[in-house]
Amino acid sequence: MHTPHTAGQPDEATATGKAGPCPHVTVCGLPVHPLTLGESVAAAEALIADGGPHQHVVLNAAKIVQAHDDPELARIIRSCSLVNADGQSVVWAGRLLGSPLPERVAGIDFMTALWRSAARNGYRVYLLGAEPRVVEETARIAAAQGVQVVGHRDGYWDETQEPQVVAAVREARPDILFLAVPSPRKEYFLARRQQELGCALVVGVGGSFDVVAGLRSRAPRWMRRAGLEWFHRLVQEPRRMFLRYAVGNCRFLALTAVYWMRRSAHREGGA
């Protein structure tokens, strides 16, 4: 593996990352690896071979805004070994800011592609998160695809139960842990417990178990390509998603504009 270095706009050169699969670029102050889906899976396989512990994280507009408000979350993201652009808006922002990304790598696409890799390579997999019936159905579907699922548990535990959750994962000895709990809860959990979990790679997958289990549908491909998947989610969960998209998307646009102006000012000053 190569040690990544910061590329892209000079004003973002302070963003640093842990040893990862390739040099990263920066988007709004955060590292993103410019990889396709296939390249991301190959990078994950290299991280698993390395033994870890390594963490994978995806960035969308909402998480970039969260990290802008939360320095600890930003620090955790910068420490991750593999960072993908989950949102099409992040890909567009990268192009605007001089940090081109080859494509969007959606969390659910990465998860299912890594399941296929796990089936081929015999990786041991643990599924943690979502509602009990959802994670059970997700485990059944993954196992039917040839994945060696060595354990699963729902995402509803309190602080007193956390040591037992960690112990259960560690005793199962997975190579990959798929963690389906909301951000920033999953990032904080891993910041506290990643070393104790004992797995080579942890992959945060948000609501992907819900989609796999059929609880929620995914946007049609044309909507995903047009960057409209957020609208599909808004229609499905209007109460939960309204503020996230109405406020969050506007704040992301404003944040991108700030970085674009800084980059433009730097280029004019260096001319």
mmCIF file with all atom_site columns, N, CA, C and O in Angstrom, residues 157-182:
data_model
loop_
_atom_site.group_PDB
_atom_site.id
_atom_site.type_symbol
_atom_site.label_atom_id
_atom_site.label_alt_id
_atom_site.label_comp_id
_atom_site.label_asym_id
_atom_site.label_entity_id
_atom_site.label_seq_id
_atom_site.pdbx_PDB_ins_code
_atom_site.Cartn_x
_atom_site.Cartn_y
_atom_site.Cartn_z
_atom_site.occupancy
_atom_site.B_iso_or_equiv
_atom_site.pdbx_formal_charge
_atom_site.auth_seq_id
_atom_site.auth_comp_id
_atom_site.auth_asym_id
_atom_site.auth_atom_id
_atom_site.pdbx_PDB_model_num
ATOM 1   N N  . TRP A 1 157 ? -28.417 -0.785  21.110 1.00 0.00 ? 157 TRP A N  1
ATOM 2   C CA . TRP A 1 157 ? -27.777 -1.076  22.394 1.00 0.00 ? 157 TRP A CA 1
ATOM 3   C C  . TRP A 1 157 ? -27.470 0.246   23.084 1.00 0.00 ? 157 TRP A C  1
ATOM 4   O O  . TRP A 1 157 ? -27.327 1.281   22.436 1.00 0.00 ? 157 TRP A O  1
ATOM 5   N N  . ASP A 1 158 ? -27.411 0.192   24.404 1.00 0.00 ? 158 ASP A N  1
ATOM 6   C CA . ASP A 1 158 ? -27.072 1.402   25.143 1.00 0.00 ? 158 ASP A CA 1
ATOM 7   C C  . ASP A 1 158 ? -25.634 1.323   25.637 1.00 0.00 ? 158 ASP A C  1
ATOM 8   O O  . ASP A 1 158 ? -24.925 0.339   25.378 1.00 0.00 ? 158 ASP A O  1
ATOM 9   N N  . GLU A 1 159 ? -25.215 2.340   26.346 1.00 0.00 ? 159 GLU A N  1
ATOM 10  C CA . GLU A 1 159 ? -23.823 2.437   26.780 1.00 0.00 ? 159 GLU A CA 1
ATOM 11  C C  . GLU A 1 159 ? -23.408 1.257   27.653 1.00 0.00 ? 159 GLU A C  1
ATOM 12  O O  . GLU A 1 159 ? -22.285 0.768   27.556 1.00 0.00 ? 159 GLU A O  1
ATOM 13  N N  . THR A 1 160 ? -24.321 0.774   28.479 1.00 0.00 ? 160 THR A N  1
ATOM 14  C CA . THR A 1 160 ? -23.978 -0.336  29.369 1.00 0.00 ? 160 THR A CA 1
ATOM 15  C C  . THR A 1 160 ? -23.799 -1.644  28.609 1.00 0.00 ? 160 THR A C  1
ATOM 16  O O  . THR A 1 160 ? -23.105 -2.560  29.083 1.00 0.00 ? 160 THR A O  1
ATOM 17  N N  . GLN A 1 161 ? -24.441 -1.774  27.444 1.00 0.00 ? 161 GLN A N  1
ATOM 18  C CA . GLN A 1 161 ? -24.351 -3.006  26.648 1.00 0.00 ? 161 GLN A CA 1
ATOM 19  C C  . GLN A 1 161 ? -23.189 -2.999  25.661 1.00 0.00 ? 161 GLN A C  1
ATOM 20  O O  . GLN A 1 161 ? -22.879 -4.036  25.076 1.00 0.00 ? 161 GLN A O  1
ATOM 21  N N  . GLU A 1 162 ? -22.555 -1.842  25.487 1.00 0.00 ? 162 GLU A N  1
ATOM 22  C CA . GLU A 1 162 ? -21.503 -1.731  24.475 1.00 0.00 ? 162 GLU A CA 1
ATOM 23  C C  . GLU A 1 162 ? -20.369 -2.742  24.663 1.00 0.00 ? 162 GLU A C  1
ATOM 24  O O  . GLU A 1 162 ? -19.922 -3.349  23.672 1.00 0.00 ? 162 GLU A O  1
ATOM 25  N N  . PRO A 1 163 ? -19.867 -2.971  25.870 1.00 0.00 ? 163 PRO A N  1
ATOM 26  C CA . PRO A 1 163 ? -18.797 -3.975  26.014 1.00 0.00 ? 163 PRO A CA 1
ATOM 27  C C  . PRO A 1 163 ? -19.207 -5.363  25.534 1.00 0.00 ? 163 PRO A C  1
ATOM 28  O O  . PRO A 1 163 ? -18.394 -6.087  24.950 1.00 0.00 ? 163 PRO A O  1
ATOM 29  N N  . GLN A 1 164 ? -20.478 -5.745  25.762 1.00 0.00 ? 164 GLN A N  1
ATOM 30  C CA . GLN A 1 164 ? -20.938 -7.056  25.305 1.00 0.00 ? 164 GLN A CA 1
ATOM 31  C C  . GLN A 1 164 ? -21.020 -7.120  23.781 1.00 0.00 ? 164 GLN A C  1
ATOM 32  O O  . GLN A 1 164 ? -20.711 -8.151  23.169 1.00 0.00 ? 164 GLN A O  1
ATOM 33  N N  . VAL A 1 165 ? -21.437 -6.008  23.173 1.00 0.00 ? 165 VAL A N  1
ATOM 34  C CA . VAL A 1 165 ? -21.486 -5.949  21.707 1.00 0.00 ? 165 VAL A CA 1
ATOM 35  C C  . VAL A 1 165 ? -20.087 -6.115  21.128 1.00 0.00 ? 165 VAL A C  1
ATOM 36  O O  . VAL A 1 165 ? -19.866 -6.913  20.199 1.00 0.00 ? 165 VAL A O  1
ATOM 37  N N  . VAL A 1 166 ? -19.126 -5.413  21.693 1.00 0.00 ? 166 VAL A N  1
ATOM 38  C CA . VAL A 1 166 ? -17.744 -5.492  21.217 1.00 0.00 ? 166 VAL A CA 1
ATOM 39  C C  . VAL A 1 166 ? -17.193 -6.903  21.411 1.00 0.00 ? 166 VAL A C  1
ATOM 40  O O  . VAL A 1 166 ? -16.544 -7.467  20.521 1.00 0.00 ? 166 VAL A O  1
ATOM 41  N N  . ALA A 1 167 ? -17.467 -7.492  22.568 1.00 0.00 ? 167 ALA A N  1
ATOM 42  C CA . ALA A 1 167 ? -16.969 -8.834  22.851 1.00 0.00 ? 167 ALA A CA 1
ATOM 43  C C  . ALA A 1 167 ? -17.538 -9.863  21.882 1.00 0.00 ? 167 ALA A C  1
ATOM 44  O O  . ALA A 1 167 ? -16.829 -10.769 21.429 1.00 0.00 ? 167 ALA A O  1
ATOM 45  N N  . ALA A 1 168 ? -18.830 -9.719  21.529 1.00 0.00 ? 168 ALA A N  1
ATOM 46  C CA . ALA A 1 168 ? -19.458 -10.659 20.601 1.00 0.00 ? 168 ALA A CA 1
ATOM 47  C C  . ALA A 1 168 ? -18.812 -10.589 19.226 1.00 0.00 ? 168 ALA A C  1
ATOM 48  O O  . ALA A 1 168 ? -18.574 -11.620 18.580 1.00 0.00 ? 168 ALA A O  1
ATOM 49  N N  . VAL A 1 169 ? -18.512 -9.377  18.776 1.00 0.00 ? 169 VAL A N  1
ATOM 50  C CA . VAL A 1 169 ? -17.844 -9.228  17.477 1.00 0.00 ? 169 VAL A CA 1
ATOM 51  C C  . VAL A 1 169 ? -16.440 -9.832  17.544 1.00 0.00 ? 169 VAL A C  1
ATOM 52  O O  . VAL A 1 169 ? -16.039 -10.606 16.663 1.00 0.00 ? 169 VAL A O  1
ATOM 53  N N  . ARG A 1 170 ? -15.701 -9.497  18.571 1.00 0.00 ? 170 ARG A N  1
ATOM 54  C CA . ARG A 1 170 ? -14.328 -9.988  18.696 1.00 0.00 ? 170 ARG A CA 1
ATOM 55  C C  . ARG A 1 170 ? -14.274 -11.524 18.745 1.00 0.00 ? 170 ARG A C  1
ATOM 56  O O  . ARG A 1 170 ? -13.425 -12.151 18.109 1.00 0.00 ? 170 ARG A O  1
ATOM 57  N N  . GLU A 1 171 ? -15.196 -12.130 19.481 1.00 0.00 ? 171 GLU A N  1
ATOM 58  C CA . GLU A 1 171 ? -15.211 -13.588 19.600 1.00 0.00 ? 171 GLU A CA 1
ATOM 59  C C  . GLU A 1 171 ? -15.564 -14.278 18.284 1.00 0.00 ? 171 GLU A C  1
ATOM 60  O O  . GLU A 1 171 ? -15.166 -15.426 18.047 1.00 0.00 ? 171 GLU A O  1
ATOM 61  N N  . ALA A 1 172 ? -16.296 -13.592 17.419 1.00 0.00 ? 172 ALA A N  1
ATOM 62  C CA . ALA A 1 172 ? -16.652 -14.169 16.118 1.00 0.00 ? 172 ALA A CA 1
ATOM 63  C C  . ALA A 1 172 ? -15.490 -14.132 15.125 1.00 0.00 ? 172 ALA A C  1
ATOM 64  O O  . ALA A 1 172 ? -15.532 -14.799 14.098 1.00 0.00 ? 172 ALA A O  1
ATOM 65  N N  . ARG A 1 173 ? -14.483 -13.326 15.397 1.00 0.00 ? 173 ARG A N  1
ATOM 66  C CA . ARG A 1 173 ? -13.258 -13.197 14.586 1.00 0.00 ? 173 ARG A CA 1
ATOM 67  C C  . ARG A 1 173 ? -13.554 -12.892 13.101 1.00 0.00 ? 173 ARG A C  1
ATOM 68  O O  . ARG A 1 173 ? -13.067 -13.575 12.202 1.00 0.00 ? 173 ARG A O  1
ATOM 69  N N  . PRO A 1 174 ? -14.335 -11.848 12.828 1.00 0.00 ? 174 PRO A N  1
ATOM 70  C CA . PRO A 1 174 ? -14.593 -11.509 11.424 1.00 0.00 ? 174 PRO A CA 1
ATOM 71  C C  . PRO A 1 174 ? -13.401 -10.800 10.781 1.00 0.00 ? 174 PRO A C  1
ATOM 72  O O  . PRO A 1 174 ? -12.625 -10.134 11.464 1.00 0.00 ? 174 PRO A O  1
ATOM 73  N N  . ASP A 1 175 ? -13.295 -10.957 9.477  1.00 0.00 ? 175 ASP A N  1
ATOM 74  C CA . ASP A 1 175 ? -12.346 -10.144 8.707  1.00 0.00 ? 175 ASP A CA 1
ATOM 75  C C  . ASP A 1 175 ? -12.952 -8.775  8.417  1.00 0.00 ? 175 ASP A C  1
ATOM 76  O O  . ASP A 1 175 ? -12.241 -7.775  8.402  1.00 0.00 ? 175 ASP A O  1
ATOM 77  N N  . ILE A 1 176 ? -14.271 -8.769  8.174  1.00 0.00 ? 176 ILE A N  1
ATOM 78  C CA . ILE A 1 176 ? -14.980 -7.531  7.841  1.00 0.00 ? 176 ILE A CA 1
ATOM 79  C C  . ILE A 1 176 ? -16.187 -7.375  8.749  1.00 0.00 ? 176 ILE A C  1
ATOM 80  O O  . ILE A 1 176 ? -16.973 -8.312  8.911  1.00 0.00 ? 176 ILE A O  1
ATOM 81  N N  . LEU A 1 177 ? -16.329 -6.186  9.306  1.00 0.00 ? 177 LEU A N  1
ATOM 82  C CA . LEU A 1 177 ? -17.529 -5.825  10.052 1.00 0.00 ? 177 LEU A CA 1
ATOM 83  C C  . LEU A 1 177 ? -18.284 -4.775  9.256  1.00 0.00 ? 177 LEU A C  1
ATOM 84  O O  . LEU A 1 177 ? -17.729 -3.719  8.926  1.00 0.00 ? 177 LEU A O  1
ATOM 85  N N  . PHE A 1 178 ? -19.539 -5.052  8.915  1.00 0.00 ? 178 PHE A N  1
ATOM 86  C CA . PHE A 1 178 ? -20.405 -4.066  8.277  1.00 0.00 ? 178 PHE A CA 1
ATOM 87  C C  . PHE A 1 178 ? -21.264 -3.450  9.371  1.00 0.00 ? 178 PHE A C  1
ATOM 88  O O  . PHE A 1 178 ? -22.031 -4.149  10.039 1.00 0.00 ? 178 PHE A O  1
ATOM 89  N N  . LEU A 1 179 ? -21.150 -2.135  9.536  1.00 0.00 ? 179 LEU A N  1
ATOM 90  C CA . LEU A 1 179 ? -21.786 -1.430  10.647 1.00 0.00 ? 179 LEU A CA 1
ATOM 91  C C  . LEU A 1 179 ? -22.889 -0.515  10.116 1.00 0.00 ? 179 LEU A C  1
ATOM 92  O O  . LEU A 1 179 ? -22.621 0.500   9.471  1.00 0.00 ? 179 LEU A O  1
ATOM 93  N N  . ALA A 1 180 ? -24.134 -0.879  10.394 1.00 0.00 ? 180 ALA A N  1
ATOM 94  C CA . ALA A 1 180 ? -25.285 -0.143  9.859  1.00 0.00 ? 180 ALA A CA 1
ATOM 95  C C  . ALA A 1 180 ? -25.984 0.624   10.970 1.00 0.00 ? 180 ALA A C  1
ATOM 96  O O  . ALA A 1 180 ? -27.096 0.278   11.395 1.00 0.00 ? 180 ALA A O  1
ATOM 97  N N  . VAL A 1 181 ? -25.332 1.661   11.467 1.00 0.00 ? 181 VAL A N  1
ATOM 98  C CA . VAL A 1 181 ? -25.950 2.586   12.412 1.00 0.00 ? 181 VAL A CA 1
ATOM 99  C C  . VAL A 1 181 ? -25.720 3.995   11.874 1.00 0.00 ? 181 VAL A C  1
ATOM 100 O O  . VAL A 1 181 ? -24.810 4.222   11.068 1.00 0.00 ? 181 VAL A O  1
ATOM 101 N N  . PRO A 1 182 ? -26.508 4.965   12.305 1.00 0.00 ? 182 PRO A N  1
ATOM 102 C CA . PRO A 1 182 ? -26.408 6.316   11.730 1.00 0.00 ? 182 PRO A CA 1
ATOM 103 C C  . PRO A 1 182 ? -25.094 7.013   12.074 1.00 0.00 ? 182 PRO A C  1
ATOM 104 O O  . PRO A 1 182 ? -24.423 6.688   13.056 1.00 0.00 ? 182 PRO A O  1
#
